Coordinates of C-alpha atoms and ligand atoms in Angstrom, one line a residue:
X1 CA 11.3 23.6 6.8
X2 CA 9.0 26.1 8.4
X3 CA 5.6 24.5 8.6
X4 CA 2.1 25.8 9.6
X5 CA -0.2 23.0 10.7
X6 CA -3.9 23.7 10.9
X7 CA -6.3 21.1 12.5
X8 CA -4.6 19.2 15.3
X9 CA -7.2 16.6 15.9
X10 CA -7.0 12.8 16.0
X11 CA -5.0 12.7 12.7
X12 CA -3.4 16.2 12.5
X13 CA -2.0 16.1 16.1
X14 CA 0.2 13.1 15.6
X15 CA 1.2 14.1 12.0
X16 CA 2.3 17.5 13.3
X17 CA 4.2 15.8 16.2
X18 CA 6.0 13.6 13.7
X19 CA 7.1 16.6 11.6
X20 CA 8.4 18.4 14.8
X21 CA 10.2 15.2 15.9
X22 CA 11.9 15.1 12.5
X23 CA 13.4 18.5 13.2
X24 CA 11.0 20.8 11.3
X25 CA 9.9 24.1 12.7
X26 CA 6.2 23.5 13.2
X27 CA 3.6 26.1 14.3
X28 CA 0.1 24.7 14.8
X29 CA -3.4 26.1 15.1
X30 CA -6.6 24.4 16.1
X31 CA -10.0 26.0 17.1
X32 CA -10.0 23.7 20.2
X33 CA -7.3 24.5 22.7
X34 CA -4.8 21.6 22.1
X35 CA -1.1 21.4 22.5
X36 CA 1.1 19.0 20.7
X37 CA 4.6 18.1 21.8
X38 CA 7.3 20.0 19.9
X39 CA 4.7 22.2 18.1
X40 CA 4.4 25.9 18.9
X41 CA 0.9 27.3 19.2
X42 CA -0.3 30.2 17.1
X43 CA -3.0 32.5 18.3
X44 CA -4.7 32.7 14.9
X45 CA -4.8 30.7 11.7
X46 CA -3.1 33.5 9.8
X47 CA -0.2 33.5 12.4
X48 CA 0.3 29.8 11.8
X49 CA 0.5 30.3 8.0
X50 CA 2.5 33.5 7.9
X51 CA 6.1 33.0 6.6
X52 CA 5.6 29.2 6.3
X53 CA 7.3 27.2 3.5
X54 CA 4.4 24.7 3.7
X55 CA 1.0 24.9 5.3
X56 CA -0.8 21.6 6.0
X57 CA -4.6 21.5 6.8
X58 CA -6.2 18.5 8.5
X59 CA -9.8 19.6 9.0
X60 CA -13.2 18.0 9.2
X61 CA -14.4 18.7 5.6
X62 CA -13.9 20.7 2.3
X63 CA -16.1 23.6 3.3
X64 CA -14.1 24.3 6.4
X65 CA -10.8 23.8 4.5
X66 CA -12.1 26.3 1.9
X67 CA -12.9 28.9 4.6
X68 CA -9.5 28.4 6.2
X69 CA -7.8 28.7 2.8
X70 CA -9.5 32.0 2.2
X71 CA -8.0 33.3 5.4
X72 CA -4.5 32.0 5.0
X73 CA -3.8 32.3 1.2
X74 CA -3.5 36.2 1.4
X75 CA -0.7 35.9 4.1
X76 CA 1.2 33.1 2.5
X77 CA 4.3 33.9 0.4
X78 CA 4.5 33.2 -3.3
X79 CA 6.3 29.9 -3.9
X80 CA 5.0 28.4 -0.7
X81 CA 2.8 25.3 -0.7
X82 CA -0.6 24.6 0.8
X83 CA -1.3 20.9 1.3
X84 CA -4.8 19.8 2.2
X85 CA -4.7 16.3 3.8
X86 CA -8.3 16.4 5.0
X87 CA -10.8 14.3 3.1
X88 CA -12.4 17.1 1.2
X89 CA -14.9 17.2 -1.7
X90 CA -13.5 17.6 -5.2
X91 CA -15.4 20.9 -5.9
X92 CA -14.0 22.8 -2.9
X93 CA -10.6 21.3 -3.6
X94 CA -10.6 22.5 -7.2
X95 CA -11.9 26.0 -6.1
X96 CA -9.1 26.4 -3.6
X97 CA -6.5 25.1 -6.1
X98 CA -7.6 27.9 -8.6
X99 CA -7.3 30.7 -5.9
X100 CA -3.8 29.4 -4.8
X101 CA -2.6 29.2 -8.4
X102 CA -3.5 32.9 -9.0
X103 CA -1.5 33.8 -5.8
X104 CA 1.6 31.8 -7.1
X105 CA 1.2 29.2 -4.3
X106 CA 1.5 25.5 -4.9
X107 CA -1.7 23.7 -3.9
X108 CA -1.7 19.9 -3.3
X109 CA -4.7 17.8 -2.2
X110 CA -3.2 15.0 -0.3
X111 CA -5.8 12.9 1.6
X112 CA -4.6 9.9 3.5
X113 CA -5.3 6.3 4.1
X114 CA -4.1 4.5 7.2
X115 CA -6.2 6.0 10.0
X116 CA -5.0 7.2 13.5
X117 CA -2.5 4.3 13.8
X118 CA -0.9 5.4 10.5
X119 CA -0.8 9.0 11.6
X120 CA 0.9 8.2 14.9
X121 CA 3.3 5.6 13.3
X122 CA 4.2 7.8 10.3
X123 CA 2.9 5.1 7.9
X124 CA 0.2 6.9 6.1
X125 CA -0.4 6.6 2.3
X126 CA -0.8 10.0 0.6
X127 CA -2.9 10.3 -2.6
X128 CA -1.8 13.5 -4.1
X129 CA -3.2 15.9 -6.7
X130 CA -1.2 18.9 -8.0
X131 CA 1.9 19.7 -10.0
X132 CA 5.2 17.7 -10.0
X133 CA 7.0 20.9 -8.8
X134 CA 4.6 21.2 -5.8
X135 CA 4.9 17.5 -5.1
X136 CA 8.7 17.5 -5.2
X137 CA 8.7 20.4 -2.7
X138 CA 6.5 18.6 -0.2
X139 CA 7.8 15.0 -0.8
X140 CA 10.3 15.1 2.2
X141 CA 7.3 15.9 4.5
X142 CA 5.3 13.0 3.1
X143 CA 8.3 10.8 3.8
X144 CA 8.2 11.8 7.5
X145 CA 4.4 11.4 7.9
X146 CA 3.9 8.4 5.6
X147 CA 5.3 5.3 3.9
X148 CA 4.0 6.1 0.4
X149 CA 2.9 9.2 -1.6
X150 CA 1.5 8.8 -5.1
X151 CA 1.1 11.8 -7.4
X152 CA -2.2 10.9 -9.0
X153 CA -2.7 13.8 -11.4
X154 CA -3.6 17.5 -11.2
X155 CA -5.5 19.2 -8.4
X156 CA -8.5 17.1 -7.2
X157 CA -6.9 13.8 -8.3
X158 CA -5.9 12.9 -4.8
X159 CA -9.5 13.3 -3.5
X160 CA -10.8 11.5 -6.5
X161 CA -8.5 8.5 -5.7
X162 CA -9.6 8.6 -2.1
X163 CA -13.4 8.5 -2.8
X164 CA -12.9 5.7 -5.3
X165 CA -10.8 3.7 -2.8
X166 CA -13.2 4.1 0.0
X167 CA -16.2 3.3 -2.2
X168 CA -14.5 -0.1 -3.0
X169 CA -13.7 -0.5 0.8
X170 CA -17.4 0.1 1.8
X171 CA -18.6 -2.4 -0.9
X172 CA -16.2 -5.1 0.1
X173 CA -16.9 -4.7 3.8
X174 CA -20.7 -4.8 3.4
X175 CA -20.6 -7.9 1.2
X176 CA -18.0 -9.6 3.5
X177 CA -20.3 -9.0 6.5
X178 CA -23.4 -10.2 4.7
X179 CA -21.5 -13.3 3.5
X180 CA -20.5 -14.1 7.1
X181 CA -24.2 -13.7 8.2
X182 CA -25.3 -16.0 5.4
X183 CA -22.6 -18.5 6.2
X184 CA -23.8 -18.6 9.9
X185 CA -27.3 -19.4 8.7
X186 CA -26.0 -22.1 6.4
X187 CA -24.2 -23.6 9.4
X188 CA -20.7 -22.9 8.0
X189 CA -18.0 -22.3 10.6
X190 CA -16.6 -18.7 10.5
X191 CA -13.0 -19.9 10.7
X192 CA -13.4 -22.3 7.8
X193 CA -15.2 -19.5 5.9
X194 CA -12.1 -17.2 6.5
X195 CA -9.6 -20.0 5.6
X196 CA -11.3 -20.5 2.3
X197 CA -12.2 -16.9 1.2
X198 CA -9.0 -15.3 2.4
X199 CA -7.1 -17.6 0.0
X200 CA -9.8 -17.6 -2.8
X201 CA -11.2 -15.2 -5.3
X202 CA -13.5 -13.6 -2.6
X203 CA -10.5 -12.2 -0.8
X204 CA -10.1 -8.5 -0.1
X205 CA -8.5 -6.2 2.5
X206 CA -11.9 -6.3 4.4
X207 CA -11.7 -10.0 4.8
X208 CA -7.9 -10.7 4.9
X209 CA -6.6 -7.7 7.0
X210 CA -9.6 -6.3 8.8
X211 CA -11.8 -9.3 9.2
X212 CA -15.2 -8.2 10.7
X213 CA -15.8 -11.5 12.5
X214 CA -14.4 -11.5 16.1
X215 CA -11.7 -14.1 16.8
X216 CA -11.1 -14.8 13.1
X217 CA -8.2 -13.6 11.0
X218 CA -5.7 -11.0 12.2
X219 CA -6.5 -8.7 15.1
X220 CA -9.1 -6.1 14.1
X221 CA -11.7 -3.8 15.7
X222 CA -14.1 -6.8 15.7
X223 CA -11.8 -8.2 18.5
X224 CA -12.3 -5.0 20.5
X225 CA -16.1 -4.9 20.5
X226 CA -16.0 -2.8 17.3
X227 CA -14.4 0.2 18.9
X228 CA -13.1 2.2 15.9
X229 CA -10.6 1.8 14.0
X230 CA -12.4 3.6 11.2
X231 CA -15.8 4.8 12.5
X232 CA -19.0 4.1 10.5
X233 CA -19.8 7.8 10.4
X234 CA -16.4 8.6 8.8
X235 CA -17.2 5.9 6.2
X236 CA -20.6 7.5 5.6
X237 CA -18.9 10.9 5.1
X238 CA -16.5 9.4 2.4
X239 CA -19.4 7.5 0.7
X240 CA -21.4 10.8 0.5
X241 CA -18.4 12.4 -1.1
X242 CA -18.2 9.5 -3.6
X243 CA -21.8 10.1 -4.6
X244 CA -21.4 13.8 -4.8
X245 CA -18.4 13.3 -7.1
X246 CA -20.4 10.7 -9.1
X247 CA -23.2 13.2 -9.5
X248 CA -20.8 15.9 -10.8
X249 CA -19.1 13.5 -13.1
X250 CA -22.3 11.8 -14.3
X251 CA -21.0 8.3 -13.3
X252 CA -23.3 5.4 -12.6
X253 CA -22.3 3.9 -9.2
X254 CA -25.2 1.6 -8.1
X255 CA -23.2 -0.3 -5.5
X256 CA -21.7 2.9 -4.1
X257 CA -25.2 4.4 -3.9
X258 CA -26.6 1.4 -2.0
X259 CA -23.5 1.3 0.3
X260 CA -24.2 5.0 1.1
X261 CA -27.9 4.3 1.9
X262 CA -26.9 1.3 4.1
X263 CA -24.3 3.2 6.1
X264 CA -26.7 6.1 6.4
X265 CA -29.4 3.8 7.9
X266 CA -26.7 2.2 10.1
X267 CA -25.4 5.5 11.5
X268 CA -28.6 7.5 11.7
X269 CA -31.2 4.9 12.7
X270 CA -29.5 1.8 14.0
X271 CA -27.0 3.0 16.6
X272 CA -24.0 2.5 14.3
X273 CA -22.5 5.9 15.2
X274 CA -19.3 5.5 17.2
X275 CA -18.8 1.9 16.1
X276 CA -16.3 0.7 13.7
X277 CA -17.5 0.4 10.1
X278 CA -17.1 -3.4 10.3
X279 CA -19.9 -3.5 12.9
X280 CA -22.1 -4.2 9.8
X281 CA -21.6 -7.9 10.7
X282 CA -23.6 -7.8 14.0
X283 CA -26.1 -5.7 12.1
X284 CA -26.7 -8.4 9.5
X285 CA -26.6 -11.2 12.1
X286 CA -29.8 -9.8 13.6
X287 CA -31.7 -9.5 10.4
X288 CA -33.7 -11.8 8.3
X289 CA -34.5 -11.7 4.6
X290 CA -37.7 -9.7 4.7
Ligands
NAD1 P1 -10.8 15.5 14.2 O1 -12.3 16.0 14.3 O2 -10.2 14.7 15.3 O3 -9.9 16.8 13.9 C1 -10.3 17.9 13.2 C2 -9.7 19.1 13.9 O4 -10.0 20.3 13.2 C3 -10.4 19.3 15.3 O5 -9.3 19.3 16.3 C4 -11.1 20.7 15.2 O6 -11.0 21.4 16.4 C5 -10.3 21.3 14.1 N1 -11.0 22.4 13.4 C6 -12.2 22.5 13.0 N2 -12.5 23.6 12.4 C7 -11.3 24.4 12.4 C8 -11.0 25.6 12.0 N3 -11.8 26.4 11.3 N4 -9.7 26.1 12.3 C9 -8.8 25.3 13.0 N5 -9.1 24.1 13.4 C10 -10.4 23.6 13.1 O7 -10.8 14.7 12.8 P2 -9.7 13.7 12.3 O8 -10.1 12.3 12.6 O9 -8.3 14.2 12.7 O10 -9.9 13.8 10.7 C11 -9.4 14.9 10.0 C12 -9.6 14.7 8.5 O11 -8.9 13.5 8.1 C13 -11.0 14.5 8.1 O12 -11.3 15.2 6.9 C14 -11.2 13.0 8.0 O13 -12.2 12.7 7.1 C15 -9.8 12.6 7.5 N6 -9.4 11.2 7.8 C16 -9.6 10.7 9.1 C17 -9.2 9.4 9.3 C18 -9.4 8.8 10.7 O14 -9.3 7.6 10.8 N7 -9.7 9.6 11.7 C19 -8.7 8.6 8.3 C20 -8.4 9.2 7.1 C21 -8.8 10.5 6.8

């Protein structure tokens, strides 16, 4: 397929490289001057999109994605597909989907889970919103870049799934970290705590797979001085999107709201920026009840 790839950063770079390595004709564009093996560089965003069967965006947020979509939709051919794999807000996503539909272009929101490791290894999970026809057209590309793609519903459903997933992730990570800090103060050995909880009803991905305690459980960013992994500021971005979506949908999300406030404090006032989101554990360790 002829593919335009816009946004060749930490995630987009390796995703584009994997598509090129699988034999697709990939033309990339990024505002920063980057070159990716196997990917030809376009001089403008329009040039990357012109004549493409599928254009993929992997950009910092929904507002930037919307601005880029406004530039490229007029040069894309009817029947082509625009796939936004950025984590974008639901409102911008639905707005772009409506413009694309009028132009006869399939729009899919297809945010990912799996991080930079998943992008490099081609093992991402795609949560997709859009039509079955659009999904079927792009499915072979999801197969190259990921291990699983789920069509969640119409446009916006992929981003909705993403914010719900990450709101759960933030909640379980925070409570796992505070439970370790409580266990320390109760004199409970961290390894014993892991052995019990990881096989009991308190288990979660945060405890079992991404344990925030160094030296306990499988290898995780905690074992590398909390170098991300998944940075706290990216978690804060996703939590803010969850609260924006909850506001629009009039949903009561008290734990999500508190998690957003905690990550905001951690990132903006407590030196959490640039650390993995599991560095909430050393944060709690230093605190007392008052
Ligand atoms: P990044 O900052 O490394 O990459 C974004 C790229 O977009 C940059 O290279 C930037 O130069 C480029 N860019 C910005 N504005 C542009 C424009 N107008 N035209 C062309 N290029 C432009 O970010 P990333 O880590 O690759 O994340 C990309 C998206 O994926 C974000 O929405 C993020 O929330 C999401 N995401 C990231 C991770 C992760 O672990 N990094 C995991 C899941 C989802």
